Amino acid sequence: MKLPFPLPRSWRAAGDHLDAKAAPVAQPLPGDPDAWIACEHCDTLHRHEVIALDEEAHCTRCGVKLYRNQSERLSVLLPLVLTGLIVYIVANIFPIAEMNGGGNRHATTLWGAIVALYDYDMLFAAVLVALTTVFFPLMYMSVLAPLLIARWRGRQHPAAALVLRAAALIRPWAMVEIFMLGVVVALIKVARMVSLEADAGLWAFAALTVFLTVALSIDLRPFWREIGLTLPPGSQVDAPTGVDAAARPGEDRP
């Protein structure tokens, strides 16, 4: 409707602003698609911000840690993985322990323990132990090793996207520390009945547990951004237009 008198300039500017607001215009996400991260606890969306080394960013709603700047720790991952592969071979070749009882001497390896579980009709336990302590740890270290070597040489692995996605899928299933705890408890109980001596395989497996635990604690998300890949599912989501939550380290949540 046309008014019989002109509106002041400030009123016309406000009207133009309202008209612009009323028109639903899709705005592109600022930056790359990895600029947003979702809190795993409350699903609040945050804009990913650059923070100082070893500093943590927390959710502004519930305070849960979102991520930590561990970009320089990626250089430590290569020696950890290579050393872990060497120790892994030792842990699977040499016996875990030697038992002396009734004049008999018996040595068992990691694979021997898995076979023993199968022989006692514990198929599910045997398969679970084989996957979580033998197969998945080996796969995790094996897929990361060539990728980290290429990074150390200043190159990019041709299958970097596939390798990192495979590592993200395998990572939660490498649970050698749980098996190590079970082995220690079992050996303590067996030592009450027979003479027991820890062998090289057990010490190698203990070292593997330490190396792999440290390697698994290193966040691979800086690696994803370093080679320009989209983060794996669960670590980020595409944020809708209008979400303006930002993760800021050291800031008190409202």
Short mmCIF file of C-alpha atoms in Angstrom, two decimals, residues 41-254:
data_model
loop_
_atom_site.label_atom_id
_atom_site.label_comp_id
_atom_site.label_asym_id
_atom_site.label_seq_id
_atom_site.Cartn_x
_atom_site.Cartn_y
_atom_site.Cartn_z
CA HIS A 41 26.99 -35.56 25.16
CA CYS A 42 24.29 -32.98 24.37
CA ASP A 43 24.56 -32.62 20.53
CA THR A 44 25.16 -28.86 20.72
CA LEU A 45 26.80 -27.57 17.55
CA HIS A 46 29.97 -25.51 17.85
CA ARG A 47 32.13 -23.72 15.36
CA HIS A 48 35.58 -25.33 15.32
CA GLU A 49 38.14 -22.74 16.40
CA VAL A 50 41.91 -22.83 16.38
CA ILE A 51 43.30 -23.18 19.90
CA ALA A 52 46.80 -23.26 21.33
CA LEU A 53 48.85 -26.45 21.46
CA ASP A 54 47.68 -28.90 24.17
CA GLU A 55 44.74 -26.62 24.98
CA GLU A 56 41.22 -28.05 25.25
CA ALA A 57 37.92 -26.76 23.88
CA HIS A 58 34.79 -27.50 25.92
CA CYS A 59 31.08 -27.51 25.15
CA THR A 60 29.46 -24.18 26.02
CA ARG A 61 26.32 -25.95 27.27
CA CYS A 62 27.44 -29.00 29.30
CA GLY A 63 31.20 -28.47 29.64
CA VAL A 64 32.25 -31.79 28.08
CA LYS A 65 35.62 -31.72 26.30
CA LEU A 66 35.14 -31.40 22.53
CA TYR A 67 38.68 -31.62 21.25
CA ARG A 68 42.29 -30.88 22.07
CA ASN A 69 45.01 -29.42 19.89
CA GLN A 70 47.38 -32.35 19.40
CA SER A 71 48.69 -31.42 15.95
CA GLU A 72 52.36 -31.71 16.96
CA ARG A 73 51.77 -35.12 18.54
CA LEU A 74 51.19 -36.63 15.11
CA SER A 75 54.98 -36.71 14.69
CA VAL A 76 55.17 -39.01 17.75
CA LEU A 77 52.64 -41.43 16.25
CA LEU A 78 55.01 -42.90 13.64
CA PRO A 79 57.67 -44.19 16.09
CA LEU A 80 54.90 -45.46 18.36
CA VAL A 81 53.29 -47.44 15.54
CA LEU A 82 56.56 -48.85 14.19
CA THR A 83 57.74 -49.85 17.67
CA GLY A 84 54.33 -51.34 18.37
CA LEU A 85 54.55 -53.52 15.25
CA ILE A 86 57.94 -54.87 16.32
CA VAL A 87 56.75 -55.56 19.85
CA TYR A 88 53.59 -57.14 18.44
CA ILE A 89 55.65 -59.74 16.57
CA VAL A 90 57.60 -60.58 19.73
CA ALA A 91 54.41 -60.85 21.79
CA ASN A 92 52.90 -63.35 19.35
CA ILE A 93 56.01 -65.49 18.81
CA PHE A 94 57.39 -65.95 22.30
CA PRO A 95 55.52 -67.70 25.14
CA ILE A 96 53.54 -65.62 27.61
CA ALA A 97 54.35 -67.77 30.61
CA GLU A 98 55.84 -71.11 31.64
CA MET A 99 54.09 -73.27 34.23
CA ASN A 100 55.76 -75.96 36.34
CA GLY A 101 53.52 -78.40 38.17
CA GLY A 102 53.76 -82.10 39.00
CA GLY A 103 57.08 -82.39 37.24
CA ASN A 104 55.63 -81.10 33.96
CA ARG A 105 56.75 -77.91 32.25
CA HIS A 106 54.34 -76.20 29.90
CA ALA A 107 54.70 -72.94 27.96
CA THR A 108 51.81 -71.12 26.33
CA THR A 109 51.67 -68.33 23.78
CA LEU A 110 48.94 -65.81 23.04
CA TRP A 111 47.62 -67.98 20.24
CA GLY A 112 47.84 -70.98 22.55
CA ALA A 113 45.53 -69.22 25.00
CA ILE A 114 43.03 -68.51 22.20
CA VAL A 115 43.14 -72.15 21.06
CA ALA A 116 42.63 -73.27 24.67
CA LEU A 117 39.47 -71.16 24.88
CA TYR A 118 38.21 -72.81 21.71
CA ASP A 119 39.05 -76.30 23.02
CA TYR A 120 36.99 -75.62 26.14
CA ASP A 121 33.94 -74.80 23.97
CA MET A 122 34.24 -71.06 24.55
CA LEU A 123 34.04 -70.11 20.88
CA PHE A 124 32.63 -66.61 21.44
CA ALA A 125 35.38 -65.74 23.94
CA ALA A 126 38.05 -67.15 21.62
CA VAL A 127 36.81 -65.12 18.65
CA LEU A 128 36.46 -61.96 20.77
CA VAL A 129 39.99 -62.27 22.17
CA ALA A 130 41.42 -63.00 18.72
CA LEU A 131 39.74 -59.96 17.18
CA THR A 132 40.35 -57.39 19.93
CA THR A 133 43.91 -58.40 20.89
CA VAL A 134 45.38 -59.86 17.70
CA PHE A 135 43.51 -58.83 14.57
CA PHE A 136 42.31 -55.26 15.21
CA PRO A 137 45.53 -53.95 16.86
CA LEU A 138 47.56 -55.35 13.96
CA MET A 139 45.18 -53.85 11.40
CA TYR A 140 45.20 -50.43 13.10
CA MET A 141 48.98 -50.22 13.16
CA SER A 142 49.34 -51.71 9.67
CA VAL A 143 47.00 -49.24 7.98
CA LEU A 144 48.51 -46.22 9.76
CA ALA A 145 52.19 -47.10 9.22
CA PRO A 146 52.39 -46.40 5.44
CA LEU A 147 50.29 -43.25 5.86
CA LEU A 148 52.56 -41.90 8.59
CA ILE A 149 55.69 -42.82 6.64
CA ALA A 150 54.37 -40.87 3.64
CA ARG A 151 53.65 -37.88 5.91
CA TRP A 152 57.16 -38.08 7.40
CA ARG A 153 58.61 -37.98 3.86
CA GLY A 154 56.52 -34.93 3.02
CA ARG A 155 54.16 -36.78 0.71
CA GLN A 156 50.50 -37.75 0.73
CA HIS A 157 49.46 -41.37 0.58
CA PRO A 158 47.34 -42.04 -2.55
CA ALA A 159 44.74 -43.89 -0.47
CA ALA A 160 44.82 -41.50 2.51
CA ALA A 161 41.03 -41.13 2.69
CA LEU A 162 40.41 -44.89 2.66
CA VAL A 163 43.19 -45.55 5.19
CA LEU A 164 41.99 -42.94 7.69
CA ARG A 165 38.39 -44.09 7.44
CA ALA A 166 39.51 -47.68 8.02
CA ALA A 167 41.54 -46.57 11.05
CA ALA A 168 38.50 -44.71 12.43
CA LEU A 169 36.42 -47.90 12.18
CA ILE A 170 39.08 -50.18 13.69
CA ARG A 171 40.16 -47.87 16.51
CA PRO A 172 37.34 -48.58 19.03
CA TRP A 173 37.89 -52.34 18.76
CA ALA A 174 41.60 -52.41 19.64
CA MET A 175 41.29 -53.24 23.35
CA VAL A 176 44.59 -54.87 24.30
CA GLU A 177 44.60 -53.20 27.73
CA ILE A 178 41.44 -55.07 28.74
CA PHE A 179 42.94 -58.39 27.68
CA MET A 180 46.18 -57.54 29.47
CA LEU A 181 44.27 -56.93 32.68
CA GLY A 182 42.52 -60.28 32.28
CA VAL A 183 45.84 -62.05 31.67
CA VAL A 184 47.37 -60.56 34.82
CA VAL A 185 44.38 -61.60 36.94
CA ALA A 186 44.45 -65.13 35.47
CA LEU A 187 48.19 -65.50 36.03
CA ILE A 188 47.87 -64.38 39.65
CA LYS A 189 45.23 -67.06 40.26
CA VAL A 190 47.24 -69.78 38.48
CA ALA A 191 50.39 -68.84 40.40
CA ARG A 192 48.67 -69.97 43.61
CA MET A 193 48.43 -73.53 42.28
CA VAL A 194 51.59 -74.05 40.20
CA SER A 195 54.99 -72.48 39.77
CA LEU A 196 54.67 -69.74 37.19
CA GLU A 197 57.33 -67.76 35.33
CA ALA A 198 56.57 -64.78 33.10
CA ASP A 199 58.19 -65.10 29.70
CA ALA A 200 59.25 -62.66 26.98
CA GLY A 201 55.84 -62.74 25.32
CA LEU A 202 54.13 -61.34 28.42
CA TRP A 203 56.58 -58.46 28.78
CA ALA A 204 56.31 -57.72 25.06
CA PHE A 205 52.52 -57.74 25.33
CA ALA A 206 52.71 -55.35 28.28
CA ALA A 207 54.91 -53.00 26.23
CA LEU A 208 52.49 -53.31 23.30
CA THR A 209 49.65 -52.31 25.61
CA VAL A 210 51.50 -49.14 26.61
CA PHE A 211 52.51 -48.18 23.05
CA LEU A 212 49.07 -48.86 21.60
CA THR A 213 47.25 -47.05 24.43
CA VAL A 214 49.35 -43.92 23.84
CA ALA A 215 48.87 -44.20 20.06
CA LEU A 216 45.10 -44.54 20.43
CA SER A 217 44.99 -41.48 22.70
CA ILE A 218 46.38 -39.23 19.93
CA ASP A 219 43.60 -37.43 18.10
CA LEU A 220 43.70 -38.03 14.34
CA ARG A 221 41.40 -35.12 13.47
CA PRO A 222 44.32 -32.74 12.76
CA PHE A 223 45.55 -35.37 10.30
CA TRP A 224 42.19 -35.29 8.52
CA ARG A 225 42.29 -31.51 8.21
CA GLU A 226 45.96 -31.58 7.23
CA ILE A 227 45.25 -33.56 4.07
CA GLY A 228 41.93 -31.83 3.39
CA LEU A 229 39.52 -34.67 4.13
CA THR A 230 36.08 -34.65 5.72
CA LEU A 231 36.13 -35.84 9.31
CA PRO A 232 34.78 -39.32 10.06
CA PRO A 233 31.20 -39.81 11.26
CA GLY A 234 30.68 -38.90 14.90
CA SER A 235 33.41 -36.26 15.10
CA GLN A 236 31.60 -33.54 13.19
CA VAL A 237 28.30 -32.82 11.50
CA ASP A 238 27.08 -30.31 8.95
CA ALA A 239 25.66 -27.40 10.88
CA PRO A 240 22.42 -25.76 9.74
CA THR A 241 22.27 -22.06 8.99
CA GLY A 242 21.88 -19.92 12.07
CA VAL A 243 23.77 -22.05 14.59
CA ASP A 244 26.30 -19.80 16.26
CA ALA A 245 27.68 -21.83 19.18
CA ALA A 246 31.43 -21.65 19.48
CA ALA A 247 33.79 -23.77 21.53
CA ARG A 248 36.25 -21.61 23.39
CA PRO A 249 38.89 -23.09 25.70
CA GLY A 250 38.80 -21.83 29.25
CA GLU A 251 35.47 -20.04 28.87
CA ASP A 252 32.80 -20.57 31.50
CA ARG A 253 29.61 -22.03 30.08
CA PRO A 254 26.39 -20.02 30.59
#
